[in-house]
Coordinates of C-alpha atoms in Angstrom, one line a residue:
M1 CA 0.0 0.0 0.0
A2 CA 1.4 3.4 -1.0
N3 CA 2.0 5.8 1.9
L4 CA -0.5 8.7 2.2
P5 CA 0.8 12.3 2.3
R6 CA 1.1 13.8 5.8
L7 CA -1.6 16.3 7.0
P8 CA -1.1 19.2 9.4
T9 CA -0.4 18.0 12.9
A10 CA -3.7 19.2 14.4
I11 CA -5.7 17.5 11.7
E12 CA -3.8 14.2 12.0
H13 CA -4.4 14.3 15.8
R14 CA -8.1 14.8 15.4
V15 CA -8.4 11.9 12.9
V16 CA -6.3 9.5 15.0
K17 CA -8.2 10.4 18.2
L18 CA -11.6 10.0 16.5
V19 CA -10.7 6.6 15.1
C20 CA -9.2 5.3 18.4
N21 CA -12.2 6.4 20.4
Q22 CA -14.9 4.7 18.4
P23 CA -16.8 1.8 20.0
P24 CA -14.8 -1.5 19.8
R25 CA -17.5 -3.1 17.7
L26 CA -17.2 -0.4 15.0
Q27 CA -13.4 -0.6 15.2
R28 CA -13.5 -4.3 14.5
L29 CA -15.9 -3.7 11.6
L30 CA -13.6 -1.1 10.0
F31 CA -10.1 -2.6 10.8
G32 CA -10.8 -6.3 11.5
A33 CA -10.4 -8.4 14.6
P34 CA -7.3 -7.5 16.6
P35 CA -4.6 -10.2 16.4
V36 CA -4.1 -12.7 19.1
I37 CA -0.5 -13.6 19.7
D38 CA 1.1 -15.4 22.6
G39 CA -2.3 -15.8 24.2
Q40 CA -2.9 -12.0 24.2
R41 CA -5.4 -10.0 22.2
L42 CA -4.4 -6.6 20.9
A43 CA -6.6 -3.8 22.3
D44 CA -9.1 -2.6 19.7
D45 CA -8.1 1.1 19.9
V46 CA -4.4 0.1 19.4
N47 CA -5.3 -2.1 16.5
A48 CA -7.0 0.9 14.9
L49 CA -3.9 3.0 15.6
L50 CA -1.6 0.5 14.0
W51 CA -3.8 0.4 10.9
L52 CA -3.6 4.2 10.5
D53 CA 0.2 4.0 11.1
R54 CA 0.7 1.6 8.3
L55 CA -1.0 4.1 5.9
V56 CA 1.7 6.8 6.5
D57 CA 4.8 4.8 7.6
D58 CA 7.2 2.9 5.5
G59 CA 8.1 0.6 8.4
G60 CA 11.0 0.6 10.9
L61 CA 14.3 2.5 10.8
T62 CA 16.7 1.7 8.0
E63 CA 20.5 1.2 8.3
N64 CA 21.2 4.4 6.4
Q65 CA 18.6 6.6 8.0
L66 CA 19.9 9.9 9.2
V67 CA 19.8 10.6 12.9
E68 CA 18.6 14.2 12.5
E69 CA 15.9 13.1 10.1
T70 CA 14.7 10.5 12.6
R71 CA 14.7 13.0 15.5
E72 CA 12.6 15.4 13.5
E73 CA 10.1 12.8 12.4
R74 CA 9.7 11.3 15.9
L75 CA 9.2 14.7 17.4
R76 CA 6.5 15.3 14.8
E77 CA 4.8 12.0 15.7
A78 CA 5.0 12.9 19.4
M79 CA 3.3 16.3 18.6
I80 CA 0.5 14.5 16.7
V81 CA -0.5 12.0 19.4
A82 CA -0.2 14.7 22.2
H83 CA -1.8 17.6 20.3
R84 CA -4.2 18.8 23.0
P85 CA -4.1 21.7 25.3
P86 CA -1.2 21.1 27.7
I87 CA -2.3 19.4 31.0
P88 CA -2.4 22.4 33.4
M89 CA 0.4 22.7 35.9
Q90 CA 0.9 25.0 38.8
R91 CA 4.3 25.8 37.5
V92 CA 6.7 24.6 34.7
E93 CA 10.3 25.6 35.2
E94 CA 13.2 25.3 32.8
L95 CA 16.4 24.4 34.6
E96 CA 20.1 23.7 33.9
L97 CA 21.7 21.0 36.0
P98 CA 25.5 20.5 36.3
G99 CA 26.7 17.5 34.3
P100 CA 29.9 15.6 33.7
A101 CA 30.3 17.2 30.3
G102 CA 28.5 20.5 30.8
P103 CA 25.0 21.7 31.7
I104 CA 22.1 19.3 31.4
A105 CA 18.7 20.9 30.4
A106 CA 15.8 19.8 32.6
R107 CA 12.1 20.7 33.0
L108 CA 10.4 20.7 36.4
F109 CA 6.6 20.1 36.5
T110 CA 4.7 21.1 39.6
P111 CA 1.0 19.9 39.6
P112 CA -1.8 22.1 41.0
G113 CA -2.2 22.0 44.8
V114 CA 1.2 20.6 45.5
E115 CA 3.2 22.3 48.3
P116 CA 6.7 21.6 49.5
P117 CA 8.1 19.3 50.6
A118 CA 6.6 17.1 47.9
P119 CA 7.5 13.8 46.3
L120 CA 9.7 14.1 43.2
L121 CA 10.2 11.8 40.2
V122 CA 13.4 12.3 38.2
Y123 CA 12.3 11.2 34.8
F124 CA 14.4 10.0 31.8
H125 CA 12.7 10.0 28.4
G126 CA 12.7 7.1 25.9
G127 CA 14.0 7.1 22.4
G128 CA 16.7 4.5 22.2
W129 CA 19.3 6.9 23.7
V130 CA 19.3 8.5 20.2
I131 CA 16.1 10.5 19.9
G132 CA 13.6 12.2 22.2
G133 CA 13.9 15.0 24.6
L134 CA 12.0 17.4 26.9
D135 CA 9.4 18.2 24.2
T136 CA 8.6 14.6 23.1
H137 CA 7.9 13.7 26.7
D138 CA 6.3 16.9 27.9
D139 CA 2.8 15.3 27.7
P140 CA 3.6 12.1 29.6
C141 CA 5.5 14.0 32.3
R142 CA 2.5 16.3 32.8
F143 CA 0.2 13.3 32.9
L144 CA 2.3 11.6 35.6
A145 CA 2.5 14.8 37.7
A146 CA -1.2 15.6 37.4
H147 CA -2.3 12.1 38.4
S148 CA 0.3 11.2 41.0
G149 CA 0.6 14.5 42.9
A150 CA 4.4 14.3 42.5
R151 CA 6.7 16.9 41.0
V152 CA 8.4 15.5 37.9
L153 CA 11.9 16.6 36.8
S154 CA 12.4 15.6 33.2
V155 CA 16.0 15.3 32.2
D156 CA 17.5 16.0 28.7
Y157 CA 20.5 13.8 28.8
R158 CA 23.1 13.6 26.0
L159 CA 22.2 11.6 23.0
A160 CA 24.1 9.2 20.8
P161 CA 25.7 8.9 18.3
E162 CA 27.3 12.2 19.2
H163 CA 27.6 11.0 22.8
P164 CA 27.7 7.2 22.9
F165 CA 27.6 5.1 26.1
P166 CA 28.1 5.8 28.9
A167 CA 27.2 9.5 28.3
A168 CA 23.5 9.1 28.9
A169 CA 24.0 7.0 32.0
E170 CA 26.5 9.5 33.5
D171 CA 24.1 12.4 32.8
A172 CA 21.2 10.5 34.3
F173 CA 23.1 9.7 37.5
A174 CA 24.4 13.3 37.7
A175 CA 20.9 14.7 37.4
Y176 CA 19.6 12.3 40.1
A177 CA 22.5 13.1 42.5
W178 CA 22.0 16.8 42.0
A179 CA 18.3 16.5 42.7
A180 CA 19.0 14.5 45.9
V181 CA 21.4 17.2 47.2
N182 CA 19.1 20.0 46.1
A183 CA 15.8 18.6 47.2
E184 CA 14.9 21.9 49.0
R185 CA 15.6 23.9 45.9
L186 CA 13.2 21.7 44.0
G187 CA 10.5 21.8 46.7
A188 CA 11.0 18.1 47.2
D189 CA 11.1 15.8 50.2
P190 CA 14.6 14.2 50.1
A191 CA 13.2 11.0 51.5
R192 CA 10.7 10.8 48.6
I193 CA 12.7 11.2 45.4
G194 CA 12.2 8.4 42.9
V195 CA 13.6 7.7 39.4
G196 CA 11.7 6.6 36.4
G197 CA 11.5 6.5 32.6
D198 CA 10.2 4.7 29.6
S199 CA 12.1 2.3 27.3
A200 CA 15.7 3.6 27.1
G201 CA 14.7 6.0 29.9
G202 CA 13.6 3.0 32.0
N203 CA 17.0 1.5 31.3
L204 CA 18.7 4.7 32.6
A205 CA 16.5 4.8 35.7
G206 CA 17.5 1.2 36.5
A207 CA 21.2 2.0 35.9
V208 CA 20.9 5.0 38.2
C209 CA 19.7 2.8 41.0
M210 CA 22.6 0.5 40.6
M211 CA 25.1 3.4 40.4
A212 CA 23.7 5.0 43.5
R213 CA 24.0 1.7 45.4
D214 CA 27.5 1.0 44.3
S215 CA 28.8 4.6 44.9
G216 CA 27.2 5.0 48.3
A217 CA 25.0 7.9 47.1
P218 CA 21.5 8.2 48.5
S219 CA 19.2 5.5 47.2
P220 CA 16.1 6.6 45.2
A221 CA 12.9 5.9 47.1
M222 CA 11.6 3.8 44.1
Q223 CA 12.2 3.0 40.5
L224 CA 9.4 3.4 38.0
L225 CA 10.3 1.4 34.9
I226 CA 8.0 1.6 31.9
Y227 CA 8.8 -1.1 29.3
P228 CA 12.6 -0.8 30.1
V229 CA 15.5 -2.0 27.9
T230 CA 17.4 -4.4 30.1
E231 CA 19.7 -6.4 27.8
T232 CA 21.7 -5.8 24.7
A233 CA 22.1 -9.3 23.4
G234 CA 18.7 -9.3 21.8
T235 CA 18.0 -12.9 22.9
A236 CA 14.6 -12.4 24.7
A237 CA 11.8 -14.3 23.0
S238 CA 9.6 -11.3 22.7
R239 CA 12.2 -9.5 20.5
R240 CA 11.5 -12.3 17.9
T241 CA 7.8 -12.7 18.5
F242 CA 7.0 -9.0 18.1
A243 CA 9.9 -8.2 15.7
E244 CA 7.6 -6.4 13.2
G245 CA 4.3 -4.6 13.1
F246 CA 3.8 -3.1 16.6
L247 CA 5.4 0.4 16.4
L248 CA 8.8 -0.6 17.8
T249 CA 10.5 -3.2 15.7
R250 CA 13.5 -5.4 16.3
G251 CA 15.3 -3.5 13.5
D252 CA 14.6 -0.2 15.4
M253 CA 16.3 -1.6 18.4
D254 CA 19.3 -2.7 16.4
W255 CA 19.5 0.8 14.9
F256 CA 19.4 2.5 18.3
E257 CA 21.9 0.1 19.9
Q258 CA 24.4 0.4 17.0
R259 CA 24.5 4.2 17.6
Y260 CA 24.6 4.1 21.4
L261 CA 26.9 1.1 21.7
P262 CA 29.7 1.4 19.0
P263 CA 32.1 -1.5 18.6
Q264 CA 34.6 -0.3 21.2
V265 CA 31.9 -0.3 24.0
D266 CA 31.4 -3.2 26.4
R267 CA 27.8 -4.2 25.6
N268 CA 27.7 -6.3 28.8
D269 CA 28.4 -3.3 31.1
P270 CA 25.5 -3.4 33.6
R271 CA 25.0 0.3 33.3
V272 CA 23.3 -0.5 29.9
A273 CA 22.8 -4.3 30.1
L274 CA 21.0 -4.3 33.4
L275 CA 20.5 -8.1 33.4
E276 CA 24.3 -8.5 33.4
A277 CA 24.6 -7.1 37.0
A278 CA 26.2 -9.5 39.4
D279 CA 24.0 -8.4 42.3
F280 CA 20.4 -7.1 42.4
S281 CA 20.1 -6.8 46.2
G282 CA 19.9 -3.5 48.0
L283 CA 18.1 -1.7 45.2
P284 CA 15.0 0.4 45.7
P285 CA 11.4 -0.9 45.3
A286 CA 10.4 -1.2 41.7
Y287 CA 7.2 -0.8 39.7
V288 CA 7.7 -2.4 36.3
A289 CA 5.1 -1.9 33.5
T290 CA 5.3 -3.9 30.3
A291 CA 3.2 -4.1 27.1
G292 CA 2.0 -7.4 25.8
F293 CA 2.9 -6.7 22.1
D294 CA 6.3 -5.2 22.7
P295 CA 9.7 -6.6 21.7
L296 CA 11.0 -5.5 25.1
R297 CA 8.3 -7.3 27.1
D298 CA 10.2 -10.3 28.2
E299 CA 13.5 -8.6 29.2
G300 CA 11.5 -6.1 31.4
E301 CA 9.8 -8.9 33.1
E302 CA 13.0 -10.8 33.6
L303 CA 14.5 -7.8 35.4
A304 CA 11.4 -7.8 37.7
R305 CA 12.0 -11.5 38.4
R306 CA 15.7 -10.9 39.2
L307 CA 14.9 -8.0 41.5
R308 CA 12.3 -10.1 43.4
E309 CA 14.6 -13.0 43.8
A310 CA 17.2 -10.6 45.4
G311 CA 14.6 -9.5 47.9
V312 CA 13.6 -6.2 46.3
P313 CA 9.9 -5.4 46.6
V314 CA 8.6 -5.4 43.0
A315 CA 5.2 -4.8 41.4
L316 CA 5.1 -6.1 37.8
R317 CA 2.1 -5.2 35.6
R318 CA 1.8 -6.5 32.1
H319 CA -0.7 -4.6 29.9
P320 CA -1.5 -7.5 27.5
G321 CA -3.3 -5.5 24.8
L322 CA -0.8 -2.7 24.5
V323 CA 2.3 -1.8 22.5
H324 CA 5.5 0.0 23.1
T325 CA 5.2 3.8 23.5
F326 CA 1.8 3.6 25.3
A327 CA 3.2 6.2 27.7
N328 CA 2.9 8.7 24.9
L329 CA -0.6 7.7 23.7
T330 CA -2.8 8.9 26.6
A331 CA -4.3 11.7 24.5
I332 CA -5.6 9.4 21.8
C333 CA -6.0 5.8 23.1
P334 CA -8.3 5.0 26.0
S335 CA -6.4 1.8 26.8
A336 CA -3.1 3.7 27.0
R337 CA -4.7 6.3 29.3
A338 CA -6.0 3.5 31.6
A339 CA -2.5 2.0 31.8
M340 CA -0.8 5.3 32.6
L341 CA -3.4 6.0 35.3
E342 CA -2.2 2.8 36.9
V343 CA 1.4 3.9 36.6
A344 CA 0.6 7.2 38.2
G345 CA -1.2 5.4 41.0
A346 CA 1.9 3.3 41.6
L347 CA 4.0 6.4 41.7
R348 CA 1.6 8.0 44.2
M349 CA 1.9 4.9 46.4
G350 CA 5.6 4.5 46.0
L351 CA 6.4 8.0 47.0
A352 CA 3.8 8.3 49.8
P353 CA 4.9 9.7 53.1
G354 CA 6.5 7.2 55.5

């Protein structure tokens, strides 16, 4: 099928939202029954979204695709799905944090009615360590802040290939360490600072927890991991089962990892290959959310198992009908919104007083 020309962002958003919010019976009539794979049925609204995506997308990332071109396109996609009036905040503040290679841009979201000292989530965006930033994840950070009652500090860490591993991990740890020391400046309770992120950002959040433990830095109060990358070997069964057709492809992951992990890098370093860590004990409580139709599903769930075996309190929630990137889809997909409301509830509980 030939790809359709792109429409203005606002129009595409309205079309996608209209289609994804139709009754399931009508969605099945228009787009067919959702596939059932691995004992899971794809959500009807997500099935409709994937049908629309196939009309305008040539598929996954290609070997010769330019990084800047990819960043621009993914930013546009993020603006399409999140094209709604920004979720109101009491305050949004642009910050610069000290980093190992220079200032790190960050954005602090304070939801309405929140007074210091408040819980704080230090958040790392997804995007394969190559794309994404404060703007692509402005909407999910606002969503989490609004529905959890926590302040959210979104961190714009350095991206590959300009800055390969371990640059992103070093920036993530520096941002968390600064927040822990400057809790009062951020209006935060130093005993209720957590770390979190989606996909590559979930990977960074998990790495920060290990780096904090191993360096003797204050431990985060919790880790909020949304479909995290946890291994670099690509051996998890879900990477094969969902290699094509569900937004994130196996080829996409190869493209990202080739840029973040050039040949001279140790791909088994636990700061990126979390499952290679020798010890999972002494890490903060974790909430791990995975998507049923996601190449990264199994490795995220394996991390939850390893943490639990080491005595770390873990809540694992698989959303069987969802796909990777559901954190960014709350403005258009009811099923994604329901999943992220659960994530926000877990954040509220994980950073509760006492």
